[in-house]
Coordinates of C-alpha atoms and ligand atoms in Angstrom, one line a residue:
M1 CA -24.1 -21.0 9.6
S2 CA -20.5 -22.0 10.2
C3 CA -17.2 -20.7 8.4
R4 CA -13.8 -22.6 8.3
T5 CA -11.5 -20.7 10.4
D6 CA -8.7 -23.6 10.6
S7 CA -5.7 -23.4 8.5
T8 CA -6.3 -26.3 6.2
P9 CA -5.4 -25.2 2.6
L10 CA -8.0 -25.4 0.0
S11 CA -7.2 -28.0 -2.8
P12 CA -6.0 -26.4 -6.1
P13 CA -8.3 -26.6 -9.1
S14 CA -7.7 -30.1 -10.8
A15 CA -8.8 -29.5 -14.4
S16 CA -6.3 -27.7 -16.5
P17 CA -7.8 -24.7 -18.8
P18 CA -8.7 -25.7 -22.3
P19 CA -6.2 -24.9 -25.1
A20 CA -6.3 -21.2 -26.1
A21 CA -8.2 -20.5 -29.3
P22 CA -6.4 -18.4 -32.0
L23 CA -6.8 -14.7 -31.5
P24 CA -9.2 -12.8 -33.8
A25 CA -7.4 -10.2 -36.1
A26 CA -8.6 -7.4 -34.0
L27 CA -6.6 -8.7 -31.0
S28 CA -3.6 -9.8 -33.1
W29 CA -1.4 -7.0 -31.5
L30 CA -1.7 -8.7 -28.1
E31 CA 1.1 -11.3 -28.7
P32 CA 3.7 -9.0 -30.1
A33 CA 2.9 -6.7 -27.0
L34 CA 3.5 -9.5 -24.6
E35 CA 6.7 -10.7 -26.5
H36 CA 8.0 -7.3 -26.3
L37 CA 7.4 -7.3 -22.3
E38 CA 9.2 -10.6 -22.3
A39 CA 12.1 -9.5 -24.1
E40 CA 12.6 -6.5 -21.8
G41 CA 12.4 -8.5 -18.7
L42 CA 8.9 -7.0 -17.9
R43 CA 6.5 -9.9 -18.3
R44 CA 4.9 -10.8 -15.0
L45 CA 4.0 -14.2 -14.4
P46 CA 1.2 -14.8 -11.8
R47 CA 1.9 -17.3 -9.1
V48 CA -0.7 -19.4 -7.3
R49 CA -0.6 -19.1 -3.6
R50 CA -1.9 -22.0 -1.5
G51 CA -3.0 -21.6 2.1
R52 CA -2.5 -18.7 4.3
Q53 CA 0.2 -16.4 4.1
G54 CA 2.4 -15.5 7.1
R55 CA 6.1 -15.9 7.8
E56 CA 6.1 -18.4 5.0
V57 CA 4.1 -18.8 1.9
E58 CA 3.5 -21.6 -0.7
L59 CA 3.8 -20.2 -4.3
N60 CA 3.6 -22.4 -7.3
G61 CA 4.0 -25.5 -4.9
Q62 CA 7.2 -24.2 -3.4
Q63 CA 7.4 -23.4 0.4
L64 CA 9.2 -20.1 0.8
L65 CA 10.0 -17.5 3.4
N66 CA 7.8 -14.8 2.8
F67 CA 9.4 -11.2 2.2
G68 CA 6.9 -10.2 -0.5
S69 CA 3.6 -9.3 1.2
N70 CA 2.4 -6.1 2.7
D71 CA 0.9 -8.1 5.7
Y72 CA 3.3 -6.1 7.9
L73 CA 1.7 -7.1 11.2
G74 CA 0.9 -10.6 10.3
Y75 CA -3.0 -10.2 10.5
S76 CA -4.0 -11.3 7.0
G77 CA -3.9 -14.9 8.1
D78 CA -4.9 -14.3 11.6
V79 CA -7.9 -16.5 12.7
R80 CA -9.4 -13.5 14.7
L81 CA -10.0 -11.7 11.3
T82 CA -11.4 -14.7 9.8
R83 CA -13.8 -15.1 12.7
A84 CA -14.8 -11.6 12.6
C85 CA -15.5 -11.9 8.9
S86 CA -17.5 -15.0 9.5
K87 CA -19.5 -13.3 12.1
G88 CA -20.1 -10.1 10.1
S89 CA -21.1 -12.2 7.0
C90 CA -23.5 -14.3 9.1
A91 CA -25.1 -11.1 10.6
E92 CA -25.3 -9.0 7.4
G93 CA -24.9 -11.5 4.4
F94 CA -21.9 -11.6 2.2
G95 CA -22.5 -9.4 -0.9
G96 CA -22.5 -5.7 -0.6
G97 CA -25.6 -5.5 -2.7
A98 CA -25.3 -2.0 -4.2
S99 CA -23.5 1.4 -3.6
P100 CA -24.2 2.5 0.0
L101 CA -26.0 5.5 -1.4
V102 CA -28.6 3.1 -3.0
S103 CA -29.0 0.1 -0.6
G104 CA -27.8 1.6 2.6
Q105 CA -24.5 1.1 4.6
S106 CA -24.0 -1.8 6.6
V107 CA -23.7 -1.8 10.3
A108 CA -20.3 -3.3 9.8
H109 CA -19.2 -0.5 7.6
Q110 CA -20.4 2.1 10.1
T111 CA -18.7 0.5 12.8
L112 CA -15.4 0.2 10.9
E113 CA -15.6 4.0 9.8
R114 CA -16.1 4.9 13.5
A115 CA -13.1 2.6 14.4
I116 CA -10.8 4.4 11.7
A117 CA -12.0 7.8 12.9
S118 CA -11.2 7.0 16.5
L119 CA -7.7 5.4 15.5
L120 CA -6.7 8.6 13.6
S121 CA -8.4 10.9 16.1
V122 CA -10.4 12.6 13.4
D123 CA -14.1 13.5 12.8
A124 CA -15.2 11.1 10.4
A125 CA -14.1 8.5 8.0
L126 CA -15.4 6.9 4.8
A127 CA -14.6 3.3 3.7
F128 CA -13.9 2.7 0.0
P129 CA -13.9 -0.7 -1.8
S130 CA -9.8 -0.4 -2.1
G131 CA -7.2 2.0 -1.4
Y132 CA -6.7 2.4 -5.2
A133 CA -10.5 3.5 -5.4
A134 CA -9.9 5.9 -2.4
N135 CA -7.1 7.9 -4.1
A136 CA -8.5 7.6 -7.7
A137 CA -11.9 8.9 -6.5
T138 CA -11.0 11.4 -3.8
I139 CA -8.6 13.7 -6.0
P140 CA -11.0 14.5 -8.7
A141 CA -13.8 15.2 -6.0
L142 CA -11.4 17.9 -4.6
V143 CA -9.9 19.5 -7.6
G144 CA -10.7 19.9 -11.2
E145 CA -10.2 22.3 -14.3
G146 CA -8.7 25.6 -13.0
D147 CA -7.3 24.0 -9.9
L148 CA -3.6 23.0 -9.2
I149 CA -2.1 19.7 -8.1
A150 CA 1.5 19.3 -6.6
S151 CA 2.4 15.5 -6.6
D152 CA 5.5 13.9 -5.5
A153 CA 7.1 12.1 -8.4
R154 CA 7.1 8.7 -6.6
N155 CA 3.7 8.7 -5.6
H156 CA 1.6 5.5 -6.1
A157 CA -0.2 4.8 -9.3
S158 CA -3.6 5.3 -7.8
I159 CA -2.7 9.0 -6.8
I160 CA -1.3 9.5 -10.4
D161 CA -4.6 8.2 -11.8
G162 CA -6.6 10.3 -9.6
C163 CA -4.7 13.4 -10.7
R164 CA -5.2 12.4 -14.3
L165 CA -8.7 11.9 -14.0
S166 CA -9.2 15.4 -12.1
K167 CA -8.2 17.4 -15.1
A168 CA -6.5 19.9 -12.8
R169 CA -3.1 21.3 -13.9
L170 CA -0.5 18.9 -12.5
L171 CA 3.0 19.8 -11.1
V172 CA 5.0 16.8 -10.4
Y173 CA 7.8 17.7 -8.1
P174 CA 11.1 15.5 -7.8
H175 CA 10.8 13.0 -5.0
R176 CA 10.6 14.9 -1.6
D177 CA 12.5 17.9 -3.1
L178 CA 10.7 20.7 -1.1
T179 CA 12.6 23.6 -2.8
A180 CA 11.5 22.3 -6.1
L181 CA 7.9 22.1 -4.9
E182 CA 8.1 25.8 -3.5
H183 CA 9.5 27.0 -6.6
A184 CA 6.7 25.2 -8.7
L185 CA 4.0 26.5 -6.5
A186 CA 5.4 30.0 -6.7
A187 CA 5.8 30.0 -10.3
A188 CA 2.5 28.3 -11.1
G189 CA 0.4 31.5 -10.8
P190 CA -3.2 31.6 -9.5
A191 CA -5.5 28.5 -9.0
K192 CA -8.8 28.3 -7.5
R193 CA -7.9 25.4 -5.3
T194 CA -4.5 23.9 -4.8
L195 CA -3.9 20.3 -3.6
I196 CA -0.5 19.0 -2.4
V197 CA -0.4 15.1 -2.4
T198 CA 2.0 12.7 -1.3
D199 CA 2.5 9.0 0.0
S200 CA 3.7 9.1 3.6
L201 CA 5.9 5.8 3.3
F202 CA 6.7 5.4 -0.3
S203 CA 5.7 2.0 -1.4
M204 CA 8.6 1.2 -3.6
D205 CA 11.5 3.3 -2.3
G206 CA 10.8 2.8 1.3
T207 CA 11.5 6.4 2.0
I208 CA 9.3 8.9 4.2
A209 CA 7.9 12.2 3.2
P210 CA 8.9 15.2 5.1
L211 CA 5.3 15.6 6.4
A212 CA 5.8 18.5 9.0
D213 CA 7.6 20.7 6.3
L214 CA 4.9 19.8 3.7
S215 CA 2.3 20.8 6.1
E216 CA 3.9 24.1 6.5
I217 CA 4.2 24.8 2.9
A218 CA 0.6 23.8 2.5
H219 CA -0.3 26.3 5.1
R220 CA 1.7 29.1 3.4
Y221 CA 0.3 28.4 0.1
A222 CA -3.4 27.9 1.5
A223 CA -3.2 24.5 -0.2
M224 CA -5.1 21.3 0.9
L225 CA -2.6 18.7 2.0
M226 CA -3.5 15.0 1.2
V227 CA -1.4 12.1 2.6
D228 CA -1.7 8.5 1.7
E229 CA -0.6 6.4 4.6
A230 CA -1.3 3.0 2.8
H231 CA 1.9 1.4 4.1
A232 CA 2.0 3.4 7.3
T233 CA -1.2 2.8 8.9
G234 CA -0.9 0.3 11.8
V235 CA 2.9 0.6 11.7
F236 CA 3.9 4.0 12.8
G237 CA 2.9 6.4 15.5
D238 CA 2.3 5.9 19.3
R239 CA -1.4 4.7 18.5
G240 CA -0.5 3.1 15.2
S241 CA -2.4 5.6 12.9
G242 CA 0.6 6.3 10.8
L243 CA 3.2 8.8 10.0
V244 CA 1.1 11.9 10.2
E245 CA 0.6 11.0 13.9
A246 CA 4.4 10.2 14.3
A247 CA 5.5 13.5 12.9
G248 CA 2.9 15.4 15.0
C249 CA 1.3 17.2 12.2
S250 CA -2.3 15.8 12.2
D251 CA -3.6 19.4 12.3
G252 CA -1.9 20.3 9.1
V253 CA -3.0 17.4 6.9
H254 CA -6.6 17.9 5.7
I255 CA -7.1 14.6 3.8
R256 CA -5.8 11.3 5.2
V257 CA -5.9 8.2 3.1
G258 CA -5.2 4.8 4.0
T259 CA -5.8 1.1 3.2
L260 CA -7.1 -1.8 5.2
S261 CA -5.1 -4.4 3.0
K262 CA -1.8 -4.1 4.2
A263 CA -0.9 -3.9 8.0
I264 CA -4.8 -4.2 8.9
G265 CA -4.9 -7.5 7.3
A266 CA -8.3 -7.1 5.6
A267 CA -9.2 -5.2 2.4
G268 CA -10.7 -1.8 1.5
G269 CA -9.4 1.8 1.7
F270 CA -10.5 4.9 3.6
V271 CA -10.4 8.7 3.7
A272 CA -10.5 10.5 6.9
G273 CA -10.8 13.9 8.2
R274 CA -13.3 16.7 8.8
A275 CA -16.8 15.6 8.7
S276 CA -17.7 18.0 6.0
L277 CA -14.8 16.4 3.9
T278 CA -16.4 12.8 4.3
T279 CA -19.9 14.1 3.5
W280 CA -18.6 15.9 0.5
L281 CA -16.9 12.8 -0.8
S282 CA -20.0 10.6 -0.3
H283 CA -21.6 12.9 -2.9
A284 CA -18.6 13.5 -5.2
A285 CA -16.2 10.6 -5.0
R286 CA -17.4 8.6 -8.0
A287 CA -15.8 5.2 -6.7
W288 CA -17.8 5.6 -3.6
V289 CA -21.1 6.7 -5.2
F290 CA -21.1 4.3 -8.2
S291 CA -19.5 1.2 -6.8
T292 CA -20.8 -1.5 -4.6
A293 CA -19.4 -1.4 -1.0
H294 CA -17.1 -4.2 -0.2
P295 CA -18.6 -7.1 1.8
P296 CA -19.9 -6.4 5.4
G297 CA -17.9 -9.4 6.5
V298 CA -14.7 -7.8 5.1
A299 CA -15.7 -4.6 7.0
A300 CA -16.0 -6.5 10.0
A301 CA -12.7 -8.1 9.5
A302 CA -11.1 -4.7 8.9
A303 CA -12.6 -3.4 12.1
R304 CA -11.1 -6.3 14.0
G305 CA -7.7 -5.6 12.6
I306 CA -8.0 -2.0 13.5
A307 CA -8.9 -3.0 17.0
L308 CA -6.0 -5.2 17.1
V309 CA -3.5 -2.4 16.1
G310 CA -4.7 -0.8 19.4
E311 CA -4.5 -4.0 21.6
E312 CA -1.2 -5.3 20.3
P313 CA 1.3 -2.2 19.9
F314 CA 4.2 -4.7 20.5
R315 CA 3.7 -5.9 16.8
R316 CA 4.5 -2.5 15.3
Q317 CA 7.3 -1.8 17.7
Q318 CA 8.9 -5.1 17.2
L319 CA 8.6 -4.9 13.5
L320 CA 10.3 -1.4 13.2
H321 CA 13.0 -2.8 15.6
K322 CA 13.4 -5.6 13.1
A323 CA 13.5 -3.3 10.3
A324 CA 16.4 -1.3 11.7
E325 CA 18.4 -4.4 12.6
F326 CA 17.7 -5.8 9.0
R327 CA 19.1 -2.6 7.5
A328 CA 22.0 -2.8 9.6
M329 CA 22.7 -6.4 8.6
L330 CA 22.6 -5.6 5.0
A331 CA 25.0 -2.6 5.6
S332 CA 27.5 -4.7 7.4
R333 CA 27.5 -6.8 4.1
S334 CA 28.0 -3.7 1.9
V335 CA 24.4 -3.9 0.5
S336 CA 22.9 -0.5 0.3
T337 CA 19.2 0.1 0.7
T338 CA 17.4 3.6 0.3
S339 CA 20.3 6.1 0.4
D340 CA 19.2 8.1 3.6
S341 CA 18.0 5.3 5.6
A342 CA 20.5 5.8 8.2
T343 CA 19.7 9.4 8.8
E344 CA 16.0 9.4 9.2
R345 CA 13.2 7.3 10.6
S346 CA 13.1 4.2 8.6
G347 CA 10.3 1.6 7.7
Q348 CA 9.5 -2.0 7.0
I349 CA 10.0 -1.6 3.3
V350 CA 13.6 -2.4 2.5
P351 CA 14.5 -1.9 -1.2
V352 CA 17.7 -3.0 -2.7
V353 CA 18.2 -1.4 -6.1
V354 CA 19.8 -3.5 -8.8
G355 CA 19.1 -1.6 -11.8
E356 CA 17.9 -3.5 -15.0
P357 CA 14.7 -5.7 -14.8
H358 CA 16.4 -8.7 -16.1
R359 CA 18.9 -8.5 -13.2
A360 CA 16.1 -8.2 -10.7
V361 CA 14.2 -11.0 -12.1
T362 CA 17.5 -13.4 -12.0
I363 CA 18.2 -12.4 -8.5
S364 CA 14.8 -12.8 -7.2
A365 CA 14.7 -16.3 -8.9
A366 CA 17.9 -17.3 -7.2
L367 CA 16.4 -16.2 -3.9
A368 CA 13.6 -18.3 -4.5
E369 CA 15.8 -21.2 -5.2
A370 CA 17.4 -20.6 -1.9
G371 CA 14.0 -20.5 -0.2
Y372 CA 13.0 -16.8 -0.2
F373 CA 10.1 -15.0 -1.7
V374 CA 11.7 -11.5 -2.6
P375 CA 9.7 -9.9 -5.6
A376 CA 11.4 -8.1 -8.4
I377 CA 9.9 -4.6 -8.9
R378 CA 10.3 -3.3 -12.4
P379 CA 9.0 -0.3 -14.5
P380 CA 6.2 1.0 -14.5
S381 CA 6.3 0.4 -10.8
V382 CA 9.8 2.0 -10.5
P383 CA 11.5 4.4 -12.9
E384 CA 13.7 3.0 -15.8
G385 CA 17.0 1.6 -14.5
G386 CA 15.6 1.5 -10.8
S387 CA 14.5 -2.1 -10.8
L388 CA 14.8 -3.5 -7.3
L389 CA 14.3 -6.2 -4.8
R390 CA 11.5 -5.0 -2.4
I391 CA 11.9 -6.8 0.7
S392 CA 8.9 -6.5 3.0
L393 CA 9.3 -7.3 6.5
S394 CA 6.5 -8.8 8.8
W395 CA 6.2 -9.1 12.5
H396 CA 6.3 -12.9 11.9
H397 CA 9.9 -12.8 10.8
T398 CA 12.6 -14.2 13.3
E399 CA 16.0 -12.7 13.8
A400 CA 17.5 -15.9 12.0
D401 CA 15.1 -15.3 9.1
L402 CA 16.6 -11.8 8.6
T403 CA 20.1 -12.9 9.1
S404 CA 19.8 -15.6 6.7
L405 CA 18.2 -13.5 4.1
A406 CA 20.8 -10.8 4.5
E407 CA 23.6 -13.4 3.9
A408 CA 21.9 -14.7 0.9
I409 CA 21.5 -11.2 -0.7
G410 CA 25.1 -10.3 0.4
A411 CA 26.3 -13.3 -1.4
M412 CA 24.4 -12.8 -4.7
L413 CA 25.1 -8.9 -5.1
Ligands
PLP1 C1 0.7 4.1 -1.5 C2 -0.4 3.1 -1.9 N1 -1.6 3.7 -2.0 C3 -2.7 3.1 -2.4 C4 -2.5 1.7 -2.6 C5 -3.8 0.8 -3.0 O1 -4.3 0.1 -2.1 P1 -5.1 -1.1 -2.2 O2 -4.2 -2.2 -2.3 O3 -5.9 -1.2 -0.9 O4 -6.1 -0.9 -3.4 C6 -1.4 1.1 -2.6 C7 -1.2 -0.5 -3.0 O5 -0.2 -0.9 -3.0 C8 -0.3 1.8 -2.2 O6 1.0 1.3 -2.2

């Protein structure tokens, strides 16, 4: 069996879809709901991507410089991952078959989990079908009725959904406001278990959680601390394991979540920590117990991506250097990014807040006209009035790419 590992794009489908039949009465609310989204500037129009994504991407037939992907280290189109996927698929077949509890775990998944545990220097890891599933399943497996969760106001939707599913009492503290967090915990009264949960690098704001202080607060309140490193895995830390490592607080973070879909260039999510934690999750995390594992070839590609993080530290070093340079380029053109970016460690997600959704869409479209793919991020991904241009940097970007984008944005704002 052989698989294509060249970069020839697949042809787009030739037949156009049949005309839509009229909606049945029970679904008649859908059209007005979509029109409302349109009027508010909140309608999303899916784009068709052709070929691999990297420094450039072809969207709806237009070749653009790609500032809209979470492929931070440039591995998603890397032939080494494609080959690993092909080899893993050839060895173990493509489909996952059933939940790992039912049909067994593939060797590729076992290898991947060991690679993750080794990267994070923890006992064990559990691979989930996605990062979303990891968060949404882990929180209800750890806390329930009678328990307490403290969650940062800007946490990712999958954390929010996990909190809702858990039925635990929820305290949402203002973004990174530790004084408010402490007041809320002190005022909350007794709970059987307490969980503090935060993103490490916030996906839309580009801000970084004060992890060392959070671990100290968690210790004082005998709370579990769960940190989602979706955007930090592979990018931060000497070993590339994330911001927990970079902040030197690995011992104080009990539950480490990550995704394999961003810097690692593959797909899937994981939870890592003590062996008893992952063993418990393999019984209680419903998205692990009741969902088919992602394909062994995907696990093999993810394991290759993890290995590359160890083999190619220069990619993350250069990426963070480029990010700092790009922020400086924007600042010199009076374009402000996250308010505290100058005073703390900053990352590869550079948001430029523009306010209203229509404005974000208009500027994003103008940037596309000029040859740059910079997505407009609107509610509910960000709060009302906080629509932004989310610039994701990749290791592939050149200094000339960054300068020209900074110039284009400076001229448009
Ligand atoms: C902070 C955070 N956590 C989890 C996820 C979900 O990860 P995945 O895309 O692997 O489902 C995302 C996705 O964007 C994210 O930003």
